[in-house]
Coordinates of C-alpha atoms in Angstrom, one line a residue:
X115 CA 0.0 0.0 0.0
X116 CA 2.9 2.0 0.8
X117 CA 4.8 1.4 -2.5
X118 CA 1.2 2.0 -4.2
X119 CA 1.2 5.7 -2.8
X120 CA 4.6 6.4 -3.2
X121 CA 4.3 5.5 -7.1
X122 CA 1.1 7.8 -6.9
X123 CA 2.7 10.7 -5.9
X124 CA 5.4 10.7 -7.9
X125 CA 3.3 10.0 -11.2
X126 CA 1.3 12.9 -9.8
X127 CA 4.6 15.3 -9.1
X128 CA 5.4 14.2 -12.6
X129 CA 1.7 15.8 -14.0
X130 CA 1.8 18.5 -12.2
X131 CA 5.7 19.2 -13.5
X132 CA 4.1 18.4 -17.6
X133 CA 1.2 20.5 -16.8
X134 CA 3.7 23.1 -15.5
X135 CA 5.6 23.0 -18.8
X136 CA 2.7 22.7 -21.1
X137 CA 1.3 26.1 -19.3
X138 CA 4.2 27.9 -20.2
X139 CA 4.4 27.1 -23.5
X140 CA 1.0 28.2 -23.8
X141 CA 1.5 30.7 -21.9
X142 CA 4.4 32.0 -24.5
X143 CA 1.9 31.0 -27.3
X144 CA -0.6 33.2 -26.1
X145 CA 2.0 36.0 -25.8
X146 CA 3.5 35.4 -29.4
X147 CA -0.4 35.6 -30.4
X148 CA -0.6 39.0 -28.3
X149 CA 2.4 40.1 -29.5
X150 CA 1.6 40.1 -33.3
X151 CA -1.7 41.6 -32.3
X152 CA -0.2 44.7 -30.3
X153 CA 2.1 45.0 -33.1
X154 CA 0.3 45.3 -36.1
X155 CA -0.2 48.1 -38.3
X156 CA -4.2 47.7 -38.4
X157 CA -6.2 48.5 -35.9
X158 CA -7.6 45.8 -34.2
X159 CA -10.2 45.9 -31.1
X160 CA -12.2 42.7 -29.0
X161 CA -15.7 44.2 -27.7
X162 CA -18.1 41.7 -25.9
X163 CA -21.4 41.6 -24.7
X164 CA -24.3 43.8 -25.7
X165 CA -23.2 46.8 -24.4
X166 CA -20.0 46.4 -26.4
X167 CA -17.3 46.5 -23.7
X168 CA -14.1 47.1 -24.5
X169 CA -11.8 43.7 -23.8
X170 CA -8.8 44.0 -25.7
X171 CA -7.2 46.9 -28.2
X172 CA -4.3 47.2 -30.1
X173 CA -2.0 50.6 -30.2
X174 CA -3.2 51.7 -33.9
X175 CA -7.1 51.1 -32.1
X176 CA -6.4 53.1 -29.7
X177 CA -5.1 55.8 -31.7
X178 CA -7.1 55.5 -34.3
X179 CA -10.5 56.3 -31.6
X180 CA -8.2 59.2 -30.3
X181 CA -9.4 59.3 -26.7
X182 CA -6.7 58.8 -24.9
X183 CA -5.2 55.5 -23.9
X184 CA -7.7 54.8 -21.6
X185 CA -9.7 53.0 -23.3
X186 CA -10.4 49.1 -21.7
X187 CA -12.8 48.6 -19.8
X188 CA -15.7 50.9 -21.6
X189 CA -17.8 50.9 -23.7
X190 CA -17.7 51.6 -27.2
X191 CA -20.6 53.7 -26.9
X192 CA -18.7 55.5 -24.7
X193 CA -15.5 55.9 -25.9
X194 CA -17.0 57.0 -29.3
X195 CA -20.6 58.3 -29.0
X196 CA -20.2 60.2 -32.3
X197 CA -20.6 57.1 -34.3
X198 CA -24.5 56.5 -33.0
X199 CA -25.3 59.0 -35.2
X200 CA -23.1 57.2 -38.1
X201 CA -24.9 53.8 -37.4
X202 CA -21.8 52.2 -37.0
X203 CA -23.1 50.9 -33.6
X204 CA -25.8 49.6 -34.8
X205 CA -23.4 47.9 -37.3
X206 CA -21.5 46.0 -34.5
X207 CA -24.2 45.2 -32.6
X208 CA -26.2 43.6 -35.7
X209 CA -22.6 41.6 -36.1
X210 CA -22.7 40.5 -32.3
X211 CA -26.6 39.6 -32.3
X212 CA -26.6 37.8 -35.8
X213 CA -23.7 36.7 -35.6
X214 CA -22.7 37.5 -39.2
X215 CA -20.1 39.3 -40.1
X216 CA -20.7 43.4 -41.3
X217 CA -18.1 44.6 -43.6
X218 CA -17.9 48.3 -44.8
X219 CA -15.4 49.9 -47.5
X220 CA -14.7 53.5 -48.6
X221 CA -17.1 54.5 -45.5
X222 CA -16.7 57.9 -44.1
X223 CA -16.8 58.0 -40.7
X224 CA -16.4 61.4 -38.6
X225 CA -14.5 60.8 -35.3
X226 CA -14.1 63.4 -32.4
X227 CA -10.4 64.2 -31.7
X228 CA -8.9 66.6 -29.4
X229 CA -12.6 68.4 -29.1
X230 CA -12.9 68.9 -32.8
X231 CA -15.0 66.6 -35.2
X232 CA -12.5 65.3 -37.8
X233 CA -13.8 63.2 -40.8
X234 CA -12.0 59.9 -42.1
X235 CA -12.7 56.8 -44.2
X236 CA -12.2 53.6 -43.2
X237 CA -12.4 50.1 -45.1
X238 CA -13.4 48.1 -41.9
X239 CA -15.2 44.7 -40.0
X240 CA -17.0 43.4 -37.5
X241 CA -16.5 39.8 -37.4
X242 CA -18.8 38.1 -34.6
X243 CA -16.5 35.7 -32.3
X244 CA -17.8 32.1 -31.4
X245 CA -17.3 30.6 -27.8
X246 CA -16.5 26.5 -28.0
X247 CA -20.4 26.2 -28.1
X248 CA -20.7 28.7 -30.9
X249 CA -22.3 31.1 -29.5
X250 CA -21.4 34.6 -30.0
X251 CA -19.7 36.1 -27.2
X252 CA -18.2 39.3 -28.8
X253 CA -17.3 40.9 -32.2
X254 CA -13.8 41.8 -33.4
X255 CA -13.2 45.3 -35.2
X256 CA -9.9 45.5 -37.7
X257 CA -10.2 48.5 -40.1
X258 CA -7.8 50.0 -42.0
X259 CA -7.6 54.2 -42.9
X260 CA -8.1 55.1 -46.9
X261 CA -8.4 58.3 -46.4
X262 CA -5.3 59.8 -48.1
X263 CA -6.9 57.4 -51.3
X264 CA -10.5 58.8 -51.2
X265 CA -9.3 62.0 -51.7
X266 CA -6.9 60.9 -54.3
X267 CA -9.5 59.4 -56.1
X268 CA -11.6 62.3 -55.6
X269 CA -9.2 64.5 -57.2
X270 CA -8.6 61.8 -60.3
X271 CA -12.3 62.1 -60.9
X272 CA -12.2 66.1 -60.0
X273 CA -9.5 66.4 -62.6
X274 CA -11.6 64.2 -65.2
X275 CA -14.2 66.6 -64.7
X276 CA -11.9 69.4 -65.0
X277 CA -10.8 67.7 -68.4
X278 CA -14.2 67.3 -69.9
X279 CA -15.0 71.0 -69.1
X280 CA -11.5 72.2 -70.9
X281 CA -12.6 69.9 -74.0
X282 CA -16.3 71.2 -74.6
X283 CA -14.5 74.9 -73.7
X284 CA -11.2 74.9 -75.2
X285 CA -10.9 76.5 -79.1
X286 CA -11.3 73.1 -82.1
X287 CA -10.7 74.0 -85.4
X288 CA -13.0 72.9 -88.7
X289 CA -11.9 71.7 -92.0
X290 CA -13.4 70.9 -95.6
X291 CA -11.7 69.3 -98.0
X292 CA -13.3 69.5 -101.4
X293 CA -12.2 65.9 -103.2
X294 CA -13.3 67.2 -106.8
X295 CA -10.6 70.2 -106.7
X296 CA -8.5 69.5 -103.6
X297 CA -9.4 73.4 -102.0
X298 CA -9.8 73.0 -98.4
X299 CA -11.3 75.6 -96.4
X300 CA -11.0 76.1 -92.7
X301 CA -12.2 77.9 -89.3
X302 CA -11.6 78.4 -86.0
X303 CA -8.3 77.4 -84.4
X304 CA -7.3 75.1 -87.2
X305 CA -4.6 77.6 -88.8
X306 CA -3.0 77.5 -84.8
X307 CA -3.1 74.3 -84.1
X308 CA -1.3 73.1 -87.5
X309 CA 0.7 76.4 -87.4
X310 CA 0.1 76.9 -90.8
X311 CA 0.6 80.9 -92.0
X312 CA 0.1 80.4 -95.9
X313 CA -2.2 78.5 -97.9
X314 CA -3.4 74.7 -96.8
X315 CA -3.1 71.6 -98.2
X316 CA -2.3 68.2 -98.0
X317 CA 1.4 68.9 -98.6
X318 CA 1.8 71.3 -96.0
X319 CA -0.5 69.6 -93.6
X320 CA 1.6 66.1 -94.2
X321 CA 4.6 68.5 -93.9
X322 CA 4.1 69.8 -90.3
X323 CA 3.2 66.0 -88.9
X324 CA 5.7 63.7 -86.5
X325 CA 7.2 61.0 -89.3
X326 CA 6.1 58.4 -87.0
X327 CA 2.1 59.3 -87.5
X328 CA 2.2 60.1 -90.9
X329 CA 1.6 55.8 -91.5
X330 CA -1.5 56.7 -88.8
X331 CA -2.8 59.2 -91.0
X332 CA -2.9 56.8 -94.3
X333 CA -4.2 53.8 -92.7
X334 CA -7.1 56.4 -91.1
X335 CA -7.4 57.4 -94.4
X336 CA -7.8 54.3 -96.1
X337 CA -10.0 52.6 -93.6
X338 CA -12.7 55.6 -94.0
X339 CA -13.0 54.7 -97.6
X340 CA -14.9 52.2 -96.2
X341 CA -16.3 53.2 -93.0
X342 CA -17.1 56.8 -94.3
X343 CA -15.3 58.1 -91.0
X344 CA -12.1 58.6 -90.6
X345 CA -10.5 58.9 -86.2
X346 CA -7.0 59.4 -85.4
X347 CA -4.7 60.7 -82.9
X348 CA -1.5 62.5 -84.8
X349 CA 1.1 64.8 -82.9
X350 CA 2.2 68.0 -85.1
X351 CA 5.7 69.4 -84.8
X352 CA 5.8 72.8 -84.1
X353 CA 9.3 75.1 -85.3
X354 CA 11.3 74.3 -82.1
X355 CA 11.1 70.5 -82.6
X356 CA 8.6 70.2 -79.8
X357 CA 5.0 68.3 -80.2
X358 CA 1.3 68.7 -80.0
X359 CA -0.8 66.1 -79.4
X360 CA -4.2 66.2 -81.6
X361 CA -7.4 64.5 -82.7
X362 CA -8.6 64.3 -85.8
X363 CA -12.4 63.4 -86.8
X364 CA -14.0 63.4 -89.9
X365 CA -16.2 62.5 -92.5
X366 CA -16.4 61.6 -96.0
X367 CA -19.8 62.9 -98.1
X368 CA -21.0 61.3 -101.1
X369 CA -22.8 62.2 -104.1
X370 CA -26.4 60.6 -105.6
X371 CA -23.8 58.0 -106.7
X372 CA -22.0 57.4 -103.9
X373 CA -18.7 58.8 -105.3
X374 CA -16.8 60.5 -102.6
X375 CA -16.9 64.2 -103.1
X376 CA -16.0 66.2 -99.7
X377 CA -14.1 65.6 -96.5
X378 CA -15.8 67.7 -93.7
X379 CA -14.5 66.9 -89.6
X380 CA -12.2 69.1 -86.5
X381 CA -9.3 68.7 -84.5
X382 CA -8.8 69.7 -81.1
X383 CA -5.6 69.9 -79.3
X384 CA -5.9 67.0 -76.9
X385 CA -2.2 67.9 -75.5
X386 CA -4.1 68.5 -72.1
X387 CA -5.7 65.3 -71.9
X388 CA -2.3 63.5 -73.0
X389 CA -0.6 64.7 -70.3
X390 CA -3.7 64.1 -67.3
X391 CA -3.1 60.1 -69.1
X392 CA 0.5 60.2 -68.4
X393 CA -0.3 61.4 -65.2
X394 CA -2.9 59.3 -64.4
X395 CA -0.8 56.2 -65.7
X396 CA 2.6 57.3 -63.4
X397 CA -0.5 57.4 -60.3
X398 CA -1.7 54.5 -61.4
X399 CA 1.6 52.4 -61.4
X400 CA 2.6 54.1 -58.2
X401 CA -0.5 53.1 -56.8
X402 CA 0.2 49.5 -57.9
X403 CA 3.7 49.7 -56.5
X404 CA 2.6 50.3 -53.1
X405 CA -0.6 47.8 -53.6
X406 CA 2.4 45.1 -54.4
X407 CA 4.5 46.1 -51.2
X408 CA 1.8 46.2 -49.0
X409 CA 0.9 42.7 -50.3
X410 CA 4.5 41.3 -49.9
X411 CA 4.5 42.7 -46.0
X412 CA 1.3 40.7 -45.2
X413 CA 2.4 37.7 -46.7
X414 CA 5.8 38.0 -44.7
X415 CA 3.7 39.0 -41.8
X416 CA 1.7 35.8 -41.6
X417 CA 4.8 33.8 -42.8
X418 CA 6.7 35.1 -39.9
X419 CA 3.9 34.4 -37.4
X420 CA 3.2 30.9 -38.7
X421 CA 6.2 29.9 -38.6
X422 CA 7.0 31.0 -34.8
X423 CA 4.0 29.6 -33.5
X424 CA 4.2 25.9 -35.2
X425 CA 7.6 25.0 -32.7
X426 CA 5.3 25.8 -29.6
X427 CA 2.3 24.1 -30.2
X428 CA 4.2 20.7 -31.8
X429 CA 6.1 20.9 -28.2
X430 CA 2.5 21.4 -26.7
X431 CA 0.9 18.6 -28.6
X432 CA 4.3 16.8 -27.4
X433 CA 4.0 17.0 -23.9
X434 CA 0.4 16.0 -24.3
X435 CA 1.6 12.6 -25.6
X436 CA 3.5 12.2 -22.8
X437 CA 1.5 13.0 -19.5
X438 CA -1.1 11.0 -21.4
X439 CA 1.3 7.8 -21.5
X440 CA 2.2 8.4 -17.5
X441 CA -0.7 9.5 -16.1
X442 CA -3.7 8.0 -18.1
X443 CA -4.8 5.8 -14.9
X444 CA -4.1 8.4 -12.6
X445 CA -6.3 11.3 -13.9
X446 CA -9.5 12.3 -12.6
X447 CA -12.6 12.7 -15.2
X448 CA -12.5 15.9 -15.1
X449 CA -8.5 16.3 -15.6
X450 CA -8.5 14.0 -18.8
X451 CA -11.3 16.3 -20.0
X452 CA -9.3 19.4 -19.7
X453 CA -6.2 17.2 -21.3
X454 CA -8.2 16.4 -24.6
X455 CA -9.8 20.0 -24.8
X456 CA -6.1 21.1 -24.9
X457 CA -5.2 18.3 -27.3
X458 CA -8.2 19.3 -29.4
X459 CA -6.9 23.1 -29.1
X460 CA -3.8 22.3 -30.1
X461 CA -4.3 19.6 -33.2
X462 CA -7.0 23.1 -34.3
X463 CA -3.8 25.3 -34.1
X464 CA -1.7 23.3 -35.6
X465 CA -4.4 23.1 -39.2
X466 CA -4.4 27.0 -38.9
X467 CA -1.1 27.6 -38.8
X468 CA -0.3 25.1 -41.9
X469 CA -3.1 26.1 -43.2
X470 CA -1.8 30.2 -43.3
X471 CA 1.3 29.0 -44.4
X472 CA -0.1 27.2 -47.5
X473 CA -1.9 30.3 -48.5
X474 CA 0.4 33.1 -47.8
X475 CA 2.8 30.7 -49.8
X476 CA 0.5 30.1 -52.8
X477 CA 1.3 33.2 -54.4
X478 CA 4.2 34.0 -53.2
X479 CA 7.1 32.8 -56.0
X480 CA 7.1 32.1 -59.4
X481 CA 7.3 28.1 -60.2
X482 CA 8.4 27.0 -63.6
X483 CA 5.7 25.2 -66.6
X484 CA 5.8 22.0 -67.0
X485 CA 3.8 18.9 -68.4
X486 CA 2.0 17.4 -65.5
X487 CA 0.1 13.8 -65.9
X488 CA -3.0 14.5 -64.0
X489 CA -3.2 10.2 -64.0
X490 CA -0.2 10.6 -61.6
X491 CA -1.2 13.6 -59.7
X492 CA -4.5 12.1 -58.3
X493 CA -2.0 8.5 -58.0
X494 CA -0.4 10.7 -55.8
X495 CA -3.6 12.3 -53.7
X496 CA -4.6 8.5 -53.0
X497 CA -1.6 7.5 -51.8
X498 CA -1.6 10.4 -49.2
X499 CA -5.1 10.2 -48.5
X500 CA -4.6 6.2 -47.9
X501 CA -5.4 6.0 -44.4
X502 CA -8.9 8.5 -44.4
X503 CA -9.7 6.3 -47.3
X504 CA -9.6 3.1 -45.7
X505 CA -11.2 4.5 -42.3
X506 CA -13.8 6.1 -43.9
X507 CA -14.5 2.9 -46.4
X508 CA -14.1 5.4 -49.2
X509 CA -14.1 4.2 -53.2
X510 CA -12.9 6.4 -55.4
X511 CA -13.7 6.1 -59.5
X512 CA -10.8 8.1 -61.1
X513 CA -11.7 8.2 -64.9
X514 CA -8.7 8.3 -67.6
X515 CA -7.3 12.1 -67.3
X516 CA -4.9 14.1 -70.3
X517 CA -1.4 15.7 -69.3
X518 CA -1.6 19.5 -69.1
X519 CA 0.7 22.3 -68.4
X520 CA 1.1 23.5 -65.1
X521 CA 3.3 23.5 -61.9
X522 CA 3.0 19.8 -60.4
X523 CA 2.9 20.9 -56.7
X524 CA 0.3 23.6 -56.8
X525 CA -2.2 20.7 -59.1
X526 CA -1.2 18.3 -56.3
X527 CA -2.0 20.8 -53.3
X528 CA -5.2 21.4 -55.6
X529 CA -7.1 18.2 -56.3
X530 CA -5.5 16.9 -52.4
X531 CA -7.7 19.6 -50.9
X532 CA -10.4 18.8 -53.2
X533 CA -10.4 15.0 -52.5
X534 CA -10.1 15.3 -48.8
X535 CA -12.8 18.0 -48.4
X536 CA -15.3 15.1 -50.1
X537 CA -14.0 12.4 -47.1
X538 CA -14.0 15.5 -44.6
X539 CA -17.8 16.0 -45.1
X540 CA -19.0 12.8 -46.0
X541 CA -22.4 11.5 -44.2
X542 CA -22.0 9.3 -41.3
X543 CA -24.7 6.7 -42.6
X544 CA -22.4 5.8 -45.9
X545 CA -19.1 5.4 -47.0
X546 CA -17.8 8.3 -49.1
X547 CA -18.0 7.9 -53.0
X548 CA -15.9 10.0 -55.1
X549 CA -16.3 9.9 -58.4
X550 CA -13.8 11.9 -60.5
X551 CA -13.7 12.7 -64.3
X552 CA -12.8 14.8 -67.2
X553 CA -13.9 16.1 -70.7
X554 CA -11.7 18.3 -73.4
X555 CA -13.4 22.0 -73.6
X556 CA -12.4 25.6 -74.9
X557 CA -12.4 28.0 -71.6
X558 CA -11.9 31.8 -73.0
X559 CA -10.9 30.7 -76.5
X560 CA -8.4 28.1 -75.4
X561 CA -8.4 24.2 -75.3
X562 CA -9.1 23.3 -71.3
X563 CA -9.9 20.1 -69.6
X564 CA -13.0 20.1 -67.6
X565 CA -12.6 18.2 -64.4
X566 CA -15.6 17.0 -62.3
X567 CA -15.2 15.8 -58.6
X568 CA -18.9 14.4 -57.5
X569 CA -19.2 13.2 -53.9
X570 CA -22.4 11.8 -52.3
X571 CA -21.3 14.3 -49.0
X572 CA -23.6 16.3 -47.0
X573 CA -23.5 18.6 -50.2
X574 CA -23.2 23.1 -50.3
X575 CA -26.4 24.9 -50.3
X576 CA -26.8 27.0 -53.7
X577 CA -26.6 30.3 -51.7
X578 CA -22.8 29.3 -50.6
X579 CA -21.2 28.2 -53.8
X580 CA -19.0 31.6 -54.2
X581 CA -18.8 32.3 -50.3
X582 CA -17.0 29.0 -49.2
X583 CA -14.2 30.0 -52.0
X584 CA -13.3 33.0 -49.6
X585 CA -10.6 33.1 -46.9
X586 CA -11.2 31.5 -43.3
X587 CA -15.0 30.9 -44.1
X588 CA -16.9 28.0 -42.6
X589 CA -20.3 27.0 -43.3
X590 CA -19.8 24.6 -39.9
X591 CA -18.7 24.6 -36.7
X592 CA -15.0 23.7 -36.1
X593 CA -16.7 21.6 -33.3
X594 CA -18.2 19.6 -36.1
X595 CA -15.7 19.5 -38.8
X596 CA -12.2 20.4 -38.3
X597 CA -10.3 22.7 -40.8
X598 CA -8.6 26.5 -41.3
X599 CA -11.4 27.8 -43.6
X600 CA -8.8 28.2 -46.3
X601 CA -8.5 25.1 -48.2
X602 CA -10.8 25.9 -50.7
X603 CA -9.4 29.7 -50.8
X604 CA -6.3 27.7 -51.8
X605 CA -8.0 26.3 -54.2
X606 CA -9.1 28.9 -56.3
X607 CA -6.1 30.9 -55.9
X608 CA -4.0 28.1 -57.8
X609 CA -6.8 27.6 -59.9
X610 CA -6.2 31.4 -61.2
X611 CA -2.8 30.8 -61.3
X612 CA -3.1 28.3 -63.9
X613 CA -6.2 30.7 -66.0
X614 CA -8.4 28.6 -64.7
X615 CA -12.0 28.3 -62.6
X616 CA -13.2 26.3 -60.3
X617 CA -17.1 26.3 -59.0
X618 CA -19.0 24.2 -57.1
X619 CA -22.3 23.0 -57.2
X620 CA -25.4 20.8 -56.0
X621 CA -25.3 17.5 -57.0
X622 CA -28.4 15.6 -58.6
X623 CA -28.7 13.4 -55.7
X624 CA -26.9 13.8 -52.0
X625 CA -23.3 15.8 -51.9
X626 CA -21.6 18.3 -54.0
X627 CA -20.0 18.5 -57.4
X628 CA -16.5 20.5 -57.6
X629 CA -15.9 21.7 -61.8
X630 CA -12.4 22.5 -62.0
X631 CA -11.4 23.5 -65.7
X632 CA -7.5 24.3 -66.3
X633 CA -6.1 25.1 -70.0
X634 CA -4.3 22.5 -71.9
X635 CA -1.0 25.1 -72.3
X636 CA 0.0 27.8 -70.6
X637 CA 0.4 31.2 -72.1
X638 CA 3.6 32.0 -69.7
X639 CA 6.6 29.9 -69.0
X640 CA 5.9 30.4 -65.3
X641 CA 3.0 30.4 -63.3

């Protein structure tokens, strides 16, 4: 009896010592989580309950309310009363009570800073959060400033406005050409825009165009013999070398017999308008610059996250193993219940963090063409699917499948998601059947293979078909089926990557039916 409590207390010293360890490194997980909240560059706020108390916000949420940092604890009533007004409470309270998310972009919101009312626009979220019985408990707020590009995109359209006004007001000048003798009489600002002083004609009109436009000219010219209209764009040279840019119009009149006989039209000195394009085109690339950075930082952000947090939880899920292995006997109900929730919490962690990894990675570097056997590739998602397949009873019906062009590892990650979403959500009353096929077709004017992937699951309402392809959705709880919400995100992002689609739709009996079409060849040489 002795020996019996001395071996009890020890295996118990031992738990408590794993439980110890396994604390901290949840513990440091938590703080890494905290950590790359705090830090980033969004703002990002936790309000719970109906009165929407303030749990939890970051540095760029607090400043981005501007009332101090005092902030936790309140209200968000409270800390912002302005917004009532804006209905932007009633936004977050819908979020909380329904429990769907409320998302707003290019929304102006007017915010009360320093004692003066100060007006913004903000893309930004509520996103309801779920407690382990999925109900709502609070709603999360992330938003991010545009501003500084409303107002640029006001301007762009202001200065479009200002264009079309300086068009319909600016000076045009009007020509005739008289086909029978070759006279051509004009008005208006057509002697200064060509910067012709004498007499006009062809010669000298031909004479005072850029040698690069004059081919412009003739093909406008030749074209209108049959379309009766001739449209160009032609720049003139003026005396010190430099250029106008112009638009010519015009039209060719006919006789009773339909023998051309005048050439009546205007140009306008579209210089102005050139240069807003330029403009607009160096704004435009800039903007896409900075779109492209901002891009690259996210996907390093969640990269760099991932990647810290998958070393603590596989030492979590280690430890697990092991007070499991010493202690099993020893543990109360109520222990070994709190022991699988943290296993469950930590196998859940582990399929977000690879699956964050797979999707900031999807996109994230150029892989090379080459001729993939799609025979070979679904060879492949079997083999790794092997053991779900023979659990779940599972028959898959692979029909005979052509080589296309593509990068082999994003088709594999592809049709493996695809596959093991129809075991994932198979009903409990049959064994999955998967029955997978293909059929040559032309998808935007270029030979494609169609490929079908029909499952007898528990099937996708119509109303969800586009809404499951977006990031971190669920159309379940995680309690029911595990998964990140991005597999099928992934899916569609290396779907585009190839040209491709995918969709999804009801099947004719139980389950779902995935269309995947991919082109036969690729256009570049990587994708």
């Amino acid at each position: 009896m002795k020996n019996n409590t001395i071996i009890i207390t020890g295996l118990l010293e031992t738990a408590v010592q794993c439980c110890w360890k396994c604390s901290l490194f949840m513990e440091r997980t938590l703080q890494i989580l905290k950590d790359a909240v705090q830090n980033a560059p969004l703002p990002i706020g936790v309000y719970t309950g109906e009165e929407l108390k303030i749990e939890a916000a970051n540095p760029a949420m607090v400043k981005t309310l501007g009332k101090g940092d005092d902030v936790i604890g309140r209200t968000y009533f409270e800390v912002v009363p302005e917004i009532e007004k804006q209905h932007i409470f009633k936004q977050a309270l819908q979020a909380y009570k329904t429990g769907i998310p409320f998302h707003a972009a290019d929304t102006r919101v007017d915010l009360v800073m320093d004692g003066q009312e100060k007006t913004f626009y903000f893309n930004y979220s509520f996103i309801p959060l779920f407690d382990a019985l999925g109900n709502v408990y609070g709603v999360m707020n992330t938003g991010m400033e545009v501003t500084e590009l409303h107002m640029a995109r006001e301007k762009a359209q202001s200065a479009s406005e200002q264009l079309r006004m300086a068009v319909e007001s600016s000076g045009m000048g009007t020509y005739e050409i008289d086909l029978l003798t070759g006279n051509i009489t004009t008005s208006g600002n057509f002697r200064s825009i060509w910067n012709i002083q004498g007499p006009v004609t062809n010669d000298v009109i031909i004479s005072r165009l850029h040698p690069e436009d004059i081919p412009v000219r003739e093909k406008a010219h030749r074209e209108a013999e049959h379309t009766g209209v001739i449209s160009y764009q032609a720049r003139i040279l003026n005396e010190d070398q430099s250029v106008r840019w112009t638009s010519i119009t015009g039209k060719i009149l006919r006789d009773e017999s339909g023998k051309a006989v005048k050439i009546t039209g205007i140009i306008e000195d579209i210089g102005c308008r050139k240069a807003l394009e330029q403009k607009l085109r160096e704004e435009a690339q800039r903007s896409n610059e900075e779109l492209r950075r901002s891009n690259e930082e996210l996907l390093h952000f969640a990269n760099l996250v991932s990647h810290d947090l998958k070393e603590p939880v596989r030492k979590i899920k280690t430890f697990i193993s092991r007070m499991r292995s010493i202690t099993e006997d020893g543990l109360s109900e109520k222990q070994a219940f709190y022991l699988d929730k943290i296993d469950h919490t930590a196998q859940r962690m582990g399929s977000v963090i690879e699956g964050i990894l797979a999707y900031s990675g999807a996109d994230k570097k150029k892989r090379p063409v080459e001729t993939v056997d799609l025979n070979e590739v679904f060879e492949q998602v079997k083999g790794d699917l092997e053991l779900a397949i023979e659990e779940k009873d599972a028959v898959l019906i692979i029909a005979e499948l052509p080589e296309i062009e593509g990068s082999k590892a994003l088709l594999q990650q592809l049709f493996y998601n695809l596959v093991h979403n129809a075991l994932k959500f198979s009903r409990s009353e049959e064994p999955p059947r998967i029955i997978i096929g293909g059929q040559i077709t032309e998808f935007e004017k270029r030979a494609a293979v169609s490929i079908r992937i029909q499952d007898n699951g528990i099937g996708i309402e119509e109303s969800f078909s586009e809404r499951i392809f977006k990031a971190f959705e669920r159309l379940h709880s995680k309690d029911q089926y595990e998964g990140s919400g991005l597999g099928l995100s992934l899916c569609r992002k290396i779907t585009e990557r190839h040209a491709g689609s995918i969709s999804v739709s009801p099947n004719t009996g139980p389950g779902s039916v995935f269309s995947v079409v991919l082109p036969l060849q690729q256009v570049q040489s990587t994708i």
